[in-house]
PDB file of N, CA and C in Angstrom:
ATOM      1  N   UNK Y  20    -110.800 -15.554  70.681  1.00  0.00           N
ATOM      2  CA  UNK Y  20    -111.134 -14.212  71.095  1.00  0.00           C
ATOM      3  C   UNK Y  20    -110.193 -13.682  72.183  1.00  0.00           C
ATOM      4  N   UNK Y  21    -109.948 -14.521  73.180  1.00  0.00           N
ATOM      5  CA  UNK Y  21    -109.080 -14.077  74.265  1.00  0.00           C
ATOM      6  C   UNK Y  21    -107.644 -13.916  73.779  1.00  0.00           C
ATOM      7  N   UNK Y  22    -107.211 -14.790  72.854  1.00  0.00           N
ATOM      8  CA  UNK Y  22    -105.858 -14.679  72.330  1.00  0.00           C
ATOM      9  C   UNK Y  22    -105.675 -13.415  71.499  1.00  0.00           C
ATOM     10  N   UNK Y  23    -106.732 -12.984  70.823  1.00  0.00           N
ATOM     11  CA  UNK Y  23    -106.656 -11.728  70.069  1.00  0.00           C
ATOM     12  C   UNK Y  23    -106.423 -10.550  71.000  1.00  0.00           C
ATOM     13  N   UNK Y  24    -107.115 -10.539  72.131  1.00  0.00           N
ATOM     14  CA  UNK Y  24    -106.962  -9.453  73.101  1.00  0.00           C
ATOM     15  C   UNK Y  24    -105.558  -9.454  73.690  1.00  0.00           C
ATOM     16  N   UNK Y  25    -105.057 -10.647  74.006  1.00  0.00           N
ATOM     17  CA  UNK Y  25    -103.702 -10.753  74.556  1.00  0.00           C
ATOM     18  C   UNK Y  25    -102.680 -10.304  73.518  1.00  0.00           C
ATOM     19  N   UNK Y  26    -102.880 -10.703  72.266  1.00  0.00           N
ATOM     20  CA  UNK Y  26    -101.969 -10.298  71.193  1.00  0.00           C
ATOM     21  C   UNK Y  26    -101.954  -8.801  70.998  1.00  0.00           C
ATOM     22  N   UNK Y  27    -103.142  -8.187  71.041  1.00  0.00           N
ATOM     23  CA  UNK Y  27    -103.196  -6.733  70.890  1.00  0.00           C
ATOM     24  C   UNK Y  27    -102.555  -6.032  72.080  1.00  0.00           C
ATOM     25  N   UNK Y  28    -102.754  -6.573  73.271  1.00  0.00           N
ATOM     26  CA  UNK Y  28    -102.156  -5.979  74.466  1.00  0.00           C
ATOM     27  C   UNK Y  28    -100.634  -6.065  74.414  1.00  0.00           C
ATOM     28  N   UNK Y  29    -100.113  -7.229  74.056  1.00  0.00           N
ATOM     29  CA  UNK Y  29     -98.661  -7.381  73.948  1.00  0.00           C
ATOM     30  C   UNK Y  29     -98.094  -6.530  72.822  1.00  0.00           C
ATOM     31  N   UNK Y  30     -98.812  -6.468  71.699  1.00  0.00           N
ATOM     32  CA  UNK Y  30     -98.349  -5.631  70.589  1.00  0.00           C
ATOM     33  C   UNK Y  30     -98.275  -4.165  70.983  1.00  0.00           C
ATOM     34  N   UNK Y  31     -99.273  -3.689  71.704  1.00  0.00           N
ATOM     35  CA  UNK Y  31     -99.266  -2.302  72.169  1.00  0.00           C
ATOM     36  C   UNK Y  31     -98.155  -2.036  73.160  1.00  0.00           C
ATOM     37  N   UNK Y  32     -97.928  -2.985  74.059  1.00  0.00           N
ATOM     38  CA  UNK Y  32     -96.869  -2.811  75.062  1.00  0.00           C
ATOM     39  C   UNK Y  32     -95.497  -2.796  74.398  1.00  0.00           C
ATOM     40  N   UNK Y  33     -95.276  -3.713  73.454  1.00  0.00           N
ATOM     41  CA  UNK Y  33     -93.986  -3.743  72.754  1.00  0.00           C
ATOM     42  C   UNK Y  33     -93.786  -2.496  71.911  1.00  0.00           C
ATOM     43  N   UNK Y  34     -94.859  -2.005  71.308  1.00  0.00           N
ATOM     44  CA  UNK Y  34     -94.762  -0.778  70.519  1.00  0.00           C
ATOM     45  C   UNK Y  34     -94.394   0.410  71.412  1.00  0.00           C
ATOM     46  N   UNK Y  35     -94.983   0.446  72.622  1.00  0.00           N
ATOM     47  CA  UNK Y  35     -94.668   1.517  73.571  1.00  0.00           C
ATOM     48  C   UNK Y  35     -93.211   1.459  74.013  1.00  0.00           C
ATOM     49  N   UNK Y  36     -92.728   0.270  74.356  1.00  0.00           N
ATOM     50  CA  UNK Y  36     -91.343   0.114  74.795  1.00  0.00           C
ATOM     51  C   UNK Y  36     -90.378   0.473  73.661  1.00  0.00           C
ATOM     52  N   UNK Y  37     -90.674   0.015  72.456  1.00  0.00           N
ATOM     53  CA  UNK Y  37     -89.836   0.360  71.305  1.00  0.00           C
ATOM     54  C   UNK Y  37     -89.804   1.853  71.052  1.00  0.00           C
ATOM     55  N   UNK Y  38     -90.955   2.485  71.165  1.00  0.00           N
ATOM     56  CA  UNK Y  38     -91.033   3.935  70.951  1.00  0.00           C
ATOM     57  C   UNK Y  38     -90.213   4.692  71.997  1.00  0.00           C
ATOM     58  N   UNK Y  39     -90.318   4.250  73.259  1.00  0.00           N
ATOM     59  CA  UNK Y  39     -89.550   4.904  74.321  1.00  0.00           C
ATOM     60  C   UNK Y  39     -88.050   4.736  74.110  1.00  0.00           C
ATOM     61  N   UNK Y  40     -87.623   3.538  73.722  1.00  0.00           N
ATOM     62  CA  UNK Y  40     -86.201   3.314  73.460  1.00  0.00           C
ATOM     63  C   UNK Y  40     -85.714   4.150  72.286  1.00  0.00           C
ATOM     64  N   UNK Y  41     -86.495   4.186  71.218  1.00  0.00           N
ATOM     65  CA  UNK Y  41     -86.108   4.973  70.047  1.00  0.00           C
ATOM     66  C   UNK Y  41     -86.026   6.454  70.378  1.00  0.00           C
ATOM     67  N   UNK Y  42     -87.028   6.949  71.085  1.00  0.00           N
ATOM     68  CA  UNK Y  42     -87.007   8.366  71.468  1.00  0.00           C
ATOM     69  C   UNK Y  42     -85.805   8.676  72.353  1.00  0.00           C
ATOM     70  N   UNK Y  43     -85.488   7.774  73.276  1.00  0.00           N
ATOM     71  CA  UNK Y  43     -84.345   7.990  74.155  1.00  0.00           C
ATOM     72  C   UNK Y  43     -83.039   8.006  73.397  1.00  0.00           C
ATOM     73  N   UNK Y  44     -82.883   7.075  72.462  1.00  0.00           N
ATOM     74  CA  UNK Y  44     -81.652   7.021  71.668  1.00  0.00           C
ATOM     75  C   UNK Y  44     -81.522   8.254  70.790  1.00  0.00           C
ATOM     76  N   UNK Y  45     -82.598   8.620  70.120  1.00  0.00           N
ATOM     77  CA  UNK Y  45     -82.550   9.781  69.232  1.00  0.00           C
ATOM     78  C   UNK Y  45     -82.294  11.047  70.037  1.00  0.00           C
ATOM     79  N   UNK Y  46     -82.989  11.181  71.149  1.00  0.00           N
ATOM     80  CA  UNK Y  46     -82.820  12.390  71.971  1.00  0.00           C
ATOM     81  C   UNK Y  46     -81.407  12.477  72.531  1.00  0.00           C
ATOM     82  N   UNK Y  47     -80.906  11.381  73.047  1.00  0.00           N
ATOM     83  CA  UNK Y  47     -79.591  11.406  73.684  1.00  0.00           C
ATOM     84  C   UNK Y  47     -78.470  11.494  72.662  1.00  0.00           C
ATOM     85  N   UNK Y  48     -78.482  10.607  71.687  1.00  0.00           N
ATOM     86  CA  UNK Y  48     -77.357  10.542  70.758  1.00  0.00           C
ATOM     87  C   UNK Y  48     -77.366  11.668  69.731  1.00  0.00           C
ATOM     88  N   UNK Y  49     -78.477  11.899  69.097  1.00  0.00           N
ATOM     89  CA  UNK Y  49     -78.493  12.911  68.036  1.00  0.00           C
ATOM     90  C   UNK Y  49     -78.644  14.322  68.590  1.00  0.00           C
ATOM     91  N   UNK Y  50     -79.725  14.569  69.309  1.00  0.00           N
ATOM     92  CA  UNK Y  50     -79.946  15.927  69.815  1.00  0.00           C
ATOM     93  C   UNK Y  50     -78.898  16.336  70.842  1.00  0.00           C
ATOM     94  N   UNK Y  51     -78.543  15.404  71.715  1.00  0.00           N
ATOM     95  CA  UNK Y  51     -77.549  15.725  72.754  1.00  0.00           C
ATOM     96  C   UNK Y  51     -76.194  16.062  72.170  1.00  0.00           C
ATOM     97  N   UNK Y  52     -75.742  15.247  71.218  1.00  0.00           N
ATOM     98  CA  UNK Y  52     -74.449  15.518  70.584  1.00  0.00           C
ATOM     99  C   UNK Y  52     -74.493  16.819  69.801  1.00  0.00           C
ATOM    100  N   UNK Y  53     -75.559  17.015  69.054  1.00  0.00           N
ATOM    101  CA  UNK Y  53     -75.698  18.253  68.287  1.00  0.00           C
ATOM    102  C   UNK Y  53     -75.750  19.476  69.178  1.00  0.00           C
ATOM    103  N   UNK Y  54     -76.441  19.357  70.307  1.00  0.00           N
ATOM    104  CA  UNK Y  54     -76.548  20.484  71.243  1.00  0.00           C
ATOM    105  C   UNK Y  54     -75.178  20.814  71.829  1.00  0.00           C
ATOM    106  N   UNK Y  55     -74.389  19.789  72.165  1.00  0.00           N
ATOM    107  CA  UNK Y  55     -73.049  20.022  72.723  1.00  0.00           C
ATOM    108  C   UNK Y  55     -72.148  20.693  71.691  1.00  0.00           C
ATOM    109  N   UNK Y  56     -72.242  20.260  70.430  1.00  0.00           N
ATOM    110  CA  UNK Y  56     -71.398  20.836  69.383  1.00  0.00           C
ATOM    111  C   UNK Y  56     -71.833  22.264  69.058  1.00  0.00           C
ATOM    112  N   UNK Y  57     -73.142  22.535  69.023  1.00  0.00           N
ATOM    113  CA  UNK Y  57     -73.638  23.846  68.620  1.00  0.00           C
ATOM    114  C   UNK Y  57     -73.667  24.879  69.748  1.00  0.00           C
ATOM    115  N   UNK Y  58     -73.646  24.458  70.988  1.00  0.00           N
ATOM    116  CA  UNK Y  58     -73.781  25.388  72.115  1.00  0.00           C
ATOM    117  C   UNK Y  58     -72.769  26.533  72.090  1.00  0.00           C
ATOM    118  N   UNK Y  59     -71.481  26.304  71.784  1.00  0.00           N
ATOM    119  CA  UNK Y  59     -70.544  27.443  71.753  1.00  0.00           C
ATOM    120  C   UNK Y  59     -70.874  28.474  70.672  1.00  0.00           C
ATOM    121  N   UNK Y  60     -71.527  28.055  69.603  1.00  0.00           N
ATOM    122  CA  UNK Y  60     -71.847  28.976  68.514  1.00  0.00           C
ATOM    123  C   UNK Y  60     -73.108  29.786  68.778  1.00  0.00           C
ATOM    124  N   UNK Y  61     -73.974  29.326  69.675  1.00  0.00           N
ATOM    125  CA  UNK Y  61     -75.233  30.011  69.938  1.00  0.00           C
ATOM    126  C   UNK Y  61     -75.180  30.892  71.178  1.00  0.00           C
ATOM    127  N   UNK Y  62     -74.151  30.766  71.981  1.00  0.00           N
ATOM    128  CA  UNK Y  62     -74.022  31.587  73.185  1.00  0.00           C
ATOM    129  C   UNK Y  62     -75.121  31.284  74.178  1.00  0.00           C
ATOM    130  N   UNK Y  63     -75.868  32.304  74.588  1.00  0.00           N
ATOM    131  CA  UNK Y  63     -76.927  32.134  75.579  1.00  0.00           C
ATOM    132  C   UNK Y  63     -78.207  31.601  74.963  1.00  0.00           C
ATOM    133  N   UNK Y  64     -78.345  31.702  73.663  1.00  0.00           N
ATOM    134  CA  UNK Y  64     -79.553  31.227  72.983  1.00  0.00           C
ATOM    135  C   UNK Y  64     -79.472  29.714  72.772  1.00  0.00           C
ATOM    136  N   UNK Y  65     -80.584  29.019  72.975  1.00  0.00           N
ATOM    137  CA  UNK Y  65     -80.629  27.561  72.828  1.00  0.00           C
ATOM    138  C   UNK Y  65     -80.800  27.200  71.349  1.00  0.00           C
ATOM    139  N   UNK Y  66     -79.953  26.298  70.813  1.00  0.00           N
ATOM    140  CA  UNK Y  66     -80.107  25.889  69.416  1.00  0.00           C
ATOM    141  C   UNK Y  66     -81.390  25.087  69.217  1.00  0.00           C
ATOM    142  N   UNK Y  67     -81.952  25.153  68.018  1.00  0.00           N
ATOM    143  CA  UNK Y  67     -83.199  24.461  67.713  1.00  0.00           C
ATOM    144  C   UNK Y  67     -83.011  22.963  67.577  1.00  0.00           C
ATOM    145  N   UNK Y  68     -84.138  22.262  67.531  1.00  0.00           N
ATOM    146  CA  UNK Y  68     -84.093  20.798  67.456  1.00  0.00           C
ATOM    147  C   UNK Y  68     -83.567  20.300  66.115  1.00  0.00           C
ATOM    148  N   UNK Y  69     -83.985  20.943  65.017  1.00  0.00           N
ATOM    149  CA  UNK Y  69     -83.561  20.476  63.697  1.00  0.00           C
ATOM    150  C   UNK Y  69     -82.057  20.631  63.488  1.00  0.00           C
ATOM    151  N   UNK Y  70     -81.480  21.803  63.763  1.00  0.00           N
ATOM    152  CA  UNK Y  70     -80.022  21.901  63.623  1.00  0.00           C
ATOM    153  C   UNK Y  70     -79.274  20.936  64.547  1.00  0.00           C
ATOM    154  N   UNK Y  71     -79.781  20.729  65.758  1.00  0.00           N
ATOM    155  CA  UNK Y  71     -79.137  19.798  66.688  1.00  0.00           C
ATOM    156  C   UNK Y  71     -79.154  18.381  66.132  1.00  0.00           C
ATOM    157  N   UNK Y  72     -80.299  17.971  65.580  1.00  0.00           N
ATOM    158  CA  UNK Y  72     -80.399  16.619  65.038  1.00  0.00           C
ATOM    159  C   UNK Y  72     -79.497  16.451  63.831  1.00  0.00           C
ATOM    160  N   UNK Y  73     -79.468  17.433  62.943  1.00  0.00           N
ATOM    161  CA  UNK Y  73     -78.637  17.333  61.745  1.00  0.00           C
ATOM    162  C   UNK Y  73     -77.154  17.326  62.079  1.00  0.00           C
ATOM    163  N   UNK Y  74     -76.742  18.198  62.977  1.00  0.00           N
ATOM    164  CA  UNK Y  74     -75.331  18.238  63.373  1.00  0.00           C
ATOM    165  C   UNK Y  74     -74.956  16.973  64.141  1.00  0.00           C
ATOM    166  N   UNK Y  75     -75.840  16.496  65.002  1.00  0.00           N
ATOM    167  CA  UNK Y  75     -75.580  15.260  65.722  1.00  0.00           C
ATOM    168  C   UNK Y  75     -75.441  14.076  64.777  1.00  0.00           C
ATOM    169  N   UNK Y  76     -76.311  14.006  63.766  1.00  0.00           N
ATOM    170  CA  UNK Y  76     -76.222  12.943  62.770  1.00  0.00           C
ATOM    171  C   UNK Y  76     -74.911  13.037  61.998  1.00  0.00           C
ATOM    172  N   UNK Y  77     -74.522  14.252  61.614  1.00  0.00           N
ATOM    173  CA  UNK Y  77     -73.266  14.440  60.885  1.00  0.00           C
ATOM    174  C   UNK Y  77     -72.065  14.043  61.745  1.00  0.00           C
ATOM    175  N   UNK Y  78     -72.113  14.358  63.020  1.00  0.00           N
ATOM    176  CA  UNK Y  78     -71.009  13.997  63.923  1.00  0.00           C
ATOM    177  C   UNK Y  78     -70.892  12.483  64.035  1.00  0.00           C
ATOM    178  N   UNK Y  79     -72.022  11.785  64.202  1.00  0.00           N
ATOM    179  CA  UNK Y  79     -71.978  10.320  64.329  1.00  0.00           C
ATOM    180  C   UNK Y  79     -71.562   9.655  63.022  1.00  0.00           C
ATOM    181  N   UNK Y  80     -71.963  10.212  61.895  1.00  0.00           N
ATOM    182  CA  UNK Y  80     -71.495   9.679  60.608  1.00  0.00           C
ATOM    183  C   UNK Y  80     -69.989   9.904  60.486  1.00  0.00           C
ATOM    184  N   UNK Y  81     -69.513  11.061  60.914  1.00  0.00           N
ATOM    185  CA  UNK Y  81     -68.074  11.337  60.904  1.00  0.00           C
ATOM    186  C   UNK Y  81     -67.304  10.381  61.798  1.00  0.00           C
ATOM    187  N   UNK Y  82     -67.862  10.086  62.988  1.00  0.00           N
ATOM    188  CA  UNK Y  82     -67.229   9.100  63.877  1.00  0.00           C
ATOM    189  C   UNK Y  82     -67.153   7.734  63.211  1.00  0.00           C
ATOM    190  N   UNK Y  83     -68.231   7.329  62.558  1.00  0.00           N
ATOM    191  CA  UNK Y  83     -68.254   6.019  61.906  1.00  0.00           C
ATOM    192  C   UNK Y  83     -67.238   5.950  60.769  1.00  0.00           C
ATOM    193  N   UNK Y  84     -67.150   7.003  59.977  1.00  0.00           N
ATOM    194  CA  UNK Y  84     -66.180   7.043  58.871  1.00  0.00           C
ATOM    195  C   UNK Y  84     -64.759   7.016  59.419  1.00  0.00           C
ATOM    196  N   UNK Y  85     -64.499   7.780  60.483  1.00  0.00           N
ATOM    197  CA  UNK Y  85     -63.163   7.799  61.075  1.00  0.00           C
ATOM    198  C   UNK Y  85     -62.807   6.438  61.670  1.00  0.00           C
ATOM    199  N   UNK Y  86     -63.769   5.782  62.317  1.00  0.00           N
ATOM    200  CA  UNK Y  86     -63.511   4.457  62.885  1.00  0.00           C
ATOM    201  C   UNK Y  86     -63.224   3.442  61.784  1.00  0.00           C
ATOM    202  N   UNK Y  87     -63.966   3.508  60.697  1.00  0.00           N
ATOM    203  CA  UNK Y  87     -63.730   2.591  59.585  1.00  0.00           C
ATOM    204  C   UNK Y  87     -62.366   2.848  58.946  1.00  0.00           C
ATOM    205  N   UNK Y  88     -62.004   4.115  58.785  1.00  0.00           N
ATOM    206  CA  UNK Y  88     -60.696   4.443  58.214  1.00  0.00           C
ATOM    207  C   UNK Y  88     -59.568   3.972  59.133  1.00  0.00           C
ATOM    208  N   UNK Y  89     -59.739   4.132  60.441  1.00  0.00           N
ATOM    209  CA  UNK Y  89     -58.721   3.667  61.384  1.00  0.00           C
ATOM    210  C   UNK Y  89     -58.608   2.151  61.351  1.00  0.00           C
ATOM    211  N   UNK Y  90     -59.734   1.473  61.244  1.00  0.00           N
ATOM    212  CA  UNK Y  90     -59.714   0.019  61.150  1.00  0.00           C
ATOM    213  C   UNK Y  90     -58.991  -0.430  59.891  1.00  0.00           C
ATOM    214  N   UNK Y  91     -59.295   0.212  58.774  1.00  0.00           N
ATOM    215  CA  UNK Y  91     -58.627  -0.158  57.508  1.00  0.00           C
ATOM    216  C   UNK Y  91     -57.127   0.114  57.582  1.00  0.00           C
ATOM    217  N   UNK Y  92     -56.738   1.203  58.221  1.00  0.00           N
ATOM    218  CA  UNK Y  92     -55.324   1.567  58.340  1.00  0.00           C
ATOM    219  C   UNK Y  92     -54.589   0.578  59.250  1.00  0.00           C
ATOM    220  N   UNK Y  93     -55.192   0.255  60.396  1.00  0.00           N
ATOM    221  CA  UNK Y  93     -54.527  -0.602  61.365  1.00  0.00           C
ATOM    222  C   UNK Y  93     -54.549  -2.064  60.979  1.00  0.00           C
ATOM    223  N   UNK Y  94     -55.510  -2.467  60.184  1.00  0.00           N
ATOM    224  CA  UNK Y  94     -55.646  -3.870  59.808  1.00  0.00           C
ATOM    225  C   UNK Y  94     -55.190  -4.124  58.383  1.00  0.00           C
ATOM    226  N   UNK Y  95     -54.332  -3.261  57.869  1.00  0.00           N
ATOM    227  CA  UNK Y  95     -53.863  -3.437  56.488  1.00  0.00           C
ATOM    228  C   UNK Y  95     -52.879  -4.603  56.418  1.00  0.00           C
ATOM    229  N   UNK Y  96     -52.978  -5.412  55.367  1.00  0.00           N
ATOM    230  CA  UNK Y  96     -52.046  -6.550  55.243  1.00  0.00           C
ATOM    231  C   UNK Y  96     -50.661  -6.065  54.821  1.00  0.00           C
ATOM    232  N   UNK Y  97     -49.701  -6.367  55.593  1.00  0.00           N
ATOM    233  CA  UNK Y  97     -48.322  -6.039  55.220  1.00  0.00           C
ATOM    234  C   UNK Y  97     -47.896  -4.767  55.733  1.00  0.00           C
TER     235      UNK Y  97
END
């Protein structure tokens, strides 16, 4: 009985920490990058969360593709 309570307490705490880390990563990396990219196009108006997330995701996918292409180019045999 006591171990069940401890297990539930630890499970809840780990779930909370995981949620906070995920929210921080998503907010900083996706929304933050998207907001920086979209800000010049919106002027004084603040861009919405969905466009920021989509543009941020596209930017990070573009970075990953460019990094992979650079790796393939620089590490080519011969």
